[in-house]
Amino acid sequence: MNKTELIAAIAEQAEVTKKDAEKVLKAFTDVVTAELKNDGKVQLVGFGTFEVSTREAREGRNPKTGETMKIEASKAPKFKAGKALKDTLNA
């Protein structure tokens, strides 16, 4: 499912226009992004948790040449599914 299909599905499910559904989806992604940027987390009980995972600096290898290279420390978004979502998928 791509973004356009998601907006259409949300609009149908919530019985709102596609334009309104797009605004809601954009607001949701903006709020989650802002919270993660501030090293926070967004927890939706029953669905899951969005949080920031910190990766330490490390040494890696260039697969083409085999030479070692330094990989900088970074942050990455992480989603952990909630129990209700897992149970629904495994039912």
Backbone as a chain_set.jsonl record, in Angstrom:
{"seq": "MNKTELIAAIAEQAEVTKKDAEKVLKAFTDVVTAELKNDGKVQLVGFGTFEVSTREAREGRNPKTGETMKIEASKAPKFKAGKALKDTLNA", "coords": {"N": [[0.855, -1.172, 0.0], [0.66, 2.139, -0.93], [1.207, 5.697, -0.263], [-0.933, 7.183, -1.41], [-2.922, 5.226, -1.663], [-3.222, 4.597, 1.03], [-4.241, 7.019, 2.049], [-6.697, 7.082, 0.681], [-7.909, 4.796, 1.799], [-8.064, 5.53, 4.514], [-9.761, 7.734, 4.298], [-12.101, 6.503, 3.396], [-12.655, 4.683, 5.51], [-12.948, 6.426, 7.723], [-14.93, 7.998, 6.845], [-14.535, 10.556, 5.636], [-13.361, 13.283, 3.549], [-10.889, 12.764, 0.962], [-9.029, 14.779, 0.966], [-9.16, 15.788, 3.585], [-8.359, 13.479, 4.954], [-5.757, 13.275, 4.021], [-4.63, 15.566, 5.202], [-4.802, 14.858, 7.905], [-3.13, 12.57, 7.969], [-0.684, 13.764, 7.239], [-0.359, 15.538, 9.385], [-0.11, 13.665, 11.469], [2.302, 12.297, 10.755], [4.058, 14.472, 10.859], [3.94, 15.219, 13.589], [4.88, 12.863, 14.863], [7.458, 12.733, 13.744], [8.583, 15.151, 14.73], [8.554, 14.636, 17.484], [10.265, 12.395, 17.66], [12.592, 13.564, 16.736], [13.253, 15.121, 18.891], [14.258, 13.247, 20.571], [12.258, 11.799, 21.806], [9.439, 9.564, 22.329], [6.674, 7.938, 20.744], [3.871, 6.456, 21.839], [1.412, 4.234, 21.067], [-1.014, 2.658, 22.49], [-1.695, -0.724, 22.157], [-1.199, -0.666, 19.451], [1.535, 0.127, 18.811], [4.952, 1.335, 19.301], [6.791, 4.185, 18.448], [10.136, 5.007, 18.326], [13.482, 6.291, 18.998], [16.463, 4.859, 17.911], [19.774, 4.501, 18.856], [22.795, 4.319, 17.168], [26.044, 3.255, 17.643], [29.3, 4.615, 16.846], [31.342, 2.884, 14.54], [33.639, 0.513, 13.081], [33.817, -0.382, 9.727], [33.775, -2.309, 6.637], [34.549, -1.593, 3.259], [32.698, -3.129, 0.869], [33.424, -3.453, -1.776], [36.162, -2.799, -2.135], [37.355, -3.796, 0.136], [38.742, -2.361, 2.017], [39.123, -0.868, 5.282], [36.789, 1.297, 6.939], [35.54, 4.177, 8.65], [32.499, 4.263, 10.321], [30.156, 6.594, 11.087], [28.533, 7.543, 14.195], [24.998, 7.282, 14.586], [21.471, 8.079, 14.481], [18.416, 6.284, 14.341], [15.062, 5.776, 13.255], [12.691, 3.689, 14.953], [10.306, 1.109, 15.1], [8.224, -0.564, 17.278], [6.11, -3.177, 17.471], [2.926, -3.409, 19.1], [1.325, -5.532, 21.588], [-1.404, -6.145, 20.982], [-1.523, -5.69, 18.213], [0.327, -7.588, 17.296], [-0.971, -9.917, 18.168], [-3.292, -9.804, 16.579], [-2.203, -10.144, 14.03], [-1.247, -12.715, 14.242], [-3.446, -14.288, 14.635]], "CA": [[0.0, 0.0, 0.0], [1.429, 3.382, -0.959], [0.597, 6.812, 0.464], [-2.223, 7.512, -2.027], [-3.867, 4.164, -1.288], [-3.468, 4.753, 2.469], [-5.139, 8.171, 2.211], [-8.026, 6.656, 0.218], [-8.452, 3.85, 2.782], [-8.408, 6.299, 5.712], [-10.937, 8.542, 3.964], [-13.261, 5.605, 3.346], [-12.9, 4.142, 6.852], [-13.38, 7.49, 8.629], [-16.015, 8.713, 6.165], [-14.144, 11.941, 5.414], [-12.825, 13.469, 2.204], [-9.478, 12.397, 0.803], [-8.246, 15.954, 1.337], [-9.091, 15.796, 5.05], [-7.553, 12.325, 5.362], [-4.362, 13.62, 3.737], [-4.219, 16.514, 6.243], [-4.63, 14.099, 9.15], [-1.93, 11.75, 7.829], [0.472, 14.662, 7.273], [-0.224, 15.996, 10.77], [0.391, 12.531, 12.253], [3.72, 12.075, 10.466], [4.807, 15.636, 11.353], [4.018, 15.14, 15.056], [5.775, 11.752, 15.208], [8.804, 13.148, 13.364], [9.043, 16.167, 15.676], [8.801, 13.994, 18.784], [11.469, 11.572, 17.54], [13.725, 14.482, 16.584], [13.57, 15.562, 20.248], [14.613, 12.016, 21.302], [11.105, 11.284, 22.54], [8.818, 8.406, 21.712], [5.228, 8.016, 20.594], [3.345, 5.147, 22.197], [-0.001, 4.031, 20.776], [-1.332, 1.422, 23.186], [-2.359, -1.71, 21.315], [-0.661, -0.624, 18.091], [2.989, 0.041, 18.859], [5.727, 2.471, 19.779], [7.821, 4.757, 17.602], [11.188, 5.553, 19.169], [14.769, 6.515, 18.35], [17.506, 3.903, 18.231], [21.091, 5.109, 18.664], [23.837, 3.399, 16.693], [27.373, 3.723, 18.005], [30.294, 4.665, 15.769], [32.001, 1.582, 14.424], [34.497, 0.355, 11.924], [33.257, -1.325, 8.765], [34.61, -2.565, 5.462], [33.987, -1.329, 1.953], [32.584, -4.46, 0.268], [34.036, -3.479, -3.103], [37.628, -2.771, -2.062], [37.82, -4.52, 1.312], [39.445, -1.499, 2.972], [38.329, -0.479, 6.45], [36.305, 2.673, 6.944], [34.856, 4.543, 9.89], [31.068, 4.542, 10.194], [29.8, 7.553, 12.133], [27.38, 7.256, 15.052], [23.778, 7.836, 13.991], [20.19, 7.757, 15.096], [17.494, 5.715, 13.364], [13.727, 5.544, 13.807], [12.413, 2.278, 15.228], [8.914, 0.842, 15.459], [8.05, -1.821, 18.002], [4.687, -3.508, 17.437], [2.282, -3.688, 20.372], [0.79, -6.883, 21.768], [-2.671, -6.315, 20.272], [-1.214, -5.792, 16.791], [0.951, -8.901, 17.097], [-2.012, -10.929, 18.328], [-4.172, -9.738, 15.407], [-1.491, -10.724, 12.896], [-1.009, -14.144, 14.46], [-4.711, -14.982, 14.909]], "C": [[0.901, 1.235, 0.0], [0.642, 4.498, -0.282], [-0.786, 7.159, -0.09], [-3.288, 6.494, -1.642], [-4.211, 4.258, 0.198], [-4.434, 5.896, 2.728], [-6.557, 7.794, 1.799], [-8.684, 5.719, 1.227], [-8.872, 4.572, 4.062], [-9.678, 7.105, 5.464], [-12.202, 7.688, 3.965], [-13.648, 5.11, 4.74], [-13.478, 5.198, 7.794], [-14.535, 8.32, 8.064], [-15.741, 10.215, 6.099], [-13.609, 12.052, 3.986], [-11.362, 13.039, 2.159], [-8.572, 13.561, 1.216], [-8.081, 16.034, 2.857], [-8.23, 14.646, 5.568], [-6.07, 12.601, 5.129], [-3.818, 14.591, 4.781], [-3.93, 15.794, 7.556], [-3.359, 13.254, 9.092], [-0.674, 12.61, 7.901], [0.712, 15.171, 8.693], [0.358, 14.895, 11.649], [1.884, 12.338, 12.019], [4.577, 13.245, 10.957], [4.994, 15.58, 12.86], [4.973, 14.03, 15.488], [7.217, 12.133, 14.903], [9.376, 14.16, 14.354], [9.379, 15.554, 17.025], [10.069, 13.142, 18.737], [12.716, 12.435, 17.401], [14.181, 15.003, 17.938], [13.909, 14.389, 21.163], [13.483, 11.491, 22.179], [10.608, 10.0, 21.897], [7.314, 8.6, 21.686], [4.685, 6.617, 20.799], [1.843, 5.118, 21.947], [-0.375, 2.661, 21.333], [-2.135, 0.507, 22.264], [-1.833, -1.745, 19.895], [0.852, -0.769, 18.096], [3.624, 1.333, 19.315], [6.753, 2.885, 18.735], [8.86, 5.351, 18.535], [12.479, 5.684, 18.376], [15.763, 5.482, 18.847], [18.849, 4.554, 17.922], [22.088, 4.04, 18.252], [25.196, 4.018, 17.009], [28.262, 3.796, 16.76], [31.008, 3.318, 15.742], [32.873, 1.556, 13.177], [33.876, -0.693, 11.005], [34.214, -1.522, 7.612], [33.843, -2.2, 4.197], [33.91, -2.673, 1.231], [33.27, -4.564, -1.105], [35.556, -3.597, -3.033], [38.177, -3.554, -0.879], [38.521, -3.651, 2.333], [38.51, -1.09, 4.11], [37.941, 0.989, 6.34], [35.566, 2.921, 8.241], [33.402, 4.867, 9.572], [30.67, 5.408, 11.379], [28.619, 7.055, 12.977], [26.153, 7.898, 14.408], [22.561, 7.438, 14.81], [19.277, 7.232, 13.994], [16.129, 5.544, 14.017], [13.482, 4.039, 13.953], [10.946, 2.15, 15.598], [8.848, -0.519, 16.115], [6.55, -2.089, 18.077], [4.164, -3.834, 18.829], [1.677, -5.083, 20.402], [-0.491, -7.105, 20.972], [-2.445, -6.46, 18.766], [-0.598, -7.151, 16.469], [-0.085, -10.014, 17.178], [-2.943, -10.972, 17.127], [-3.496, -10.394, 14.207], [-1.322, -12.237, 13.021], [-2.279, -14.935, 14.728], [-5.138, -15.828, 13.727]], "O": [[1.798, 1.357, 0.835], [-0.461, 4.271, 0.216], [-1.715, 7.404, 0.68], [-4.422, 6.86, -1.331], [-5.356, 4.025, 0.586], [-5.35, 5.76, 3.539], [-7.517, 8.144, 2.486], [-9.882, 5.831, 1.485], [-9.918, 4.263, 4.633], [-10.565, 7.155, 6.316], [-13.244, 8.103, 4.473], [-14.824, 5.117, 5.105], [-14.387, 4.909, 8.572], [-15.047, 9.225, 8.723], [-16.589, 11.033, 6.454], [-13.426, 11.045, 3.301], [-10.69, 12.963, 3.187], [-7.484, 13.35, 1.75], [-6.99, 16.314, 3.353], [-7.46, 14.82, 6.513], [-5.226, 12.212, 5.936], [-2.67, 14.46, 5.205], [-2.942, 16.082, 8.232], [-2.594, 13.222, 10.055], [0.298, 12.229, 8.553], [1.853, 15.229, 9.15], [1.224, 15.16, 12.483], [2.651, 12.226, 12.975], [5.698, 13.036, 11.42], [6.084, 15.86, 13.36], [5.791, 14.236, 16.385], [8.107, 11.883, 15.716], [10.528, 14.038, 14.771], [10.381, 15.917, 17.64], [10.863, 13.166, 19.677], [13.782, 12.071, 17.899], [15.362, 15.296, 18.123], [13.855, 14.516, 22.386], [13.729, 10.816, 23.179], [11.269, 9.423, 21.034], [6.753, 9.332, 22.501], [4.992, 5.702, 20.035], [1.092, 5.887, 22.547], [-0.087, 1.633, 20.721], [-3.13, 0.922, 21.669], [-1.999, -2.747, 19.2], [1.396, -1.675, 17.465], [2.942, 2.295, 19.669], [7.49, 2.054, 18.205], [8.518, 6.114, 19.438], [12.563, 5.246, 17.229], [15.891, 5.254, 20.05], [19.036, 5.101, 16.835], [22.211, 2.998, 18.897], [25.453, 5.174, 16.674], [28.008, 3.127, 15.758], [31.245, 2.699, 16.779], [32.836, 2.461, 12.344], [33.462, -1.76, 11.457], [35.32, -0.981, 7.602], [32.646, -2.464, 4.08], [34.942, -3.301, 0.998], [33.648, -5.655, -1.529], [36.166, -4.38, -3.761], [39.346, -3.939, -0.886], [38.87, -4.132, 3.411], [37.296, -0.979, 3.94], [38.646, 1.802, 5.744], [35.032, 1.997, 8.856], [33.112, 5.648, 8.666], [30.827, 5.008, 12.533], [27.813, 6.245, 12.518], [26.261, 8.939, 13.76], [22.622, 6.586, 15.697], [19.354, 7.68, 12.85], [16.043, 5.206, 15.198], [13.997, 3.231, 13.18], [10.407, 2.984, 16.325], [9.351, -1.507, 15.58], [5.807, -1.313, 18.679], [4.858, -4.452, 19.636], [1.537, -5.734, 19.367], [-0.649, -8.154, 20.346], [-3.108, -7.268, 18.117], [-0.965, -7.786, 15.48], [-0.082, -10.939, 16.365], [-3.345, -12.052, 16.695], [-4.142, -11.121, 13.452], [-1.263, -12.948, 12.018], [-2.21, -16.129, 15.018], [-6.179, -16.482, 13.78]]}, "num_chains": 1, "name": "protein.A"}
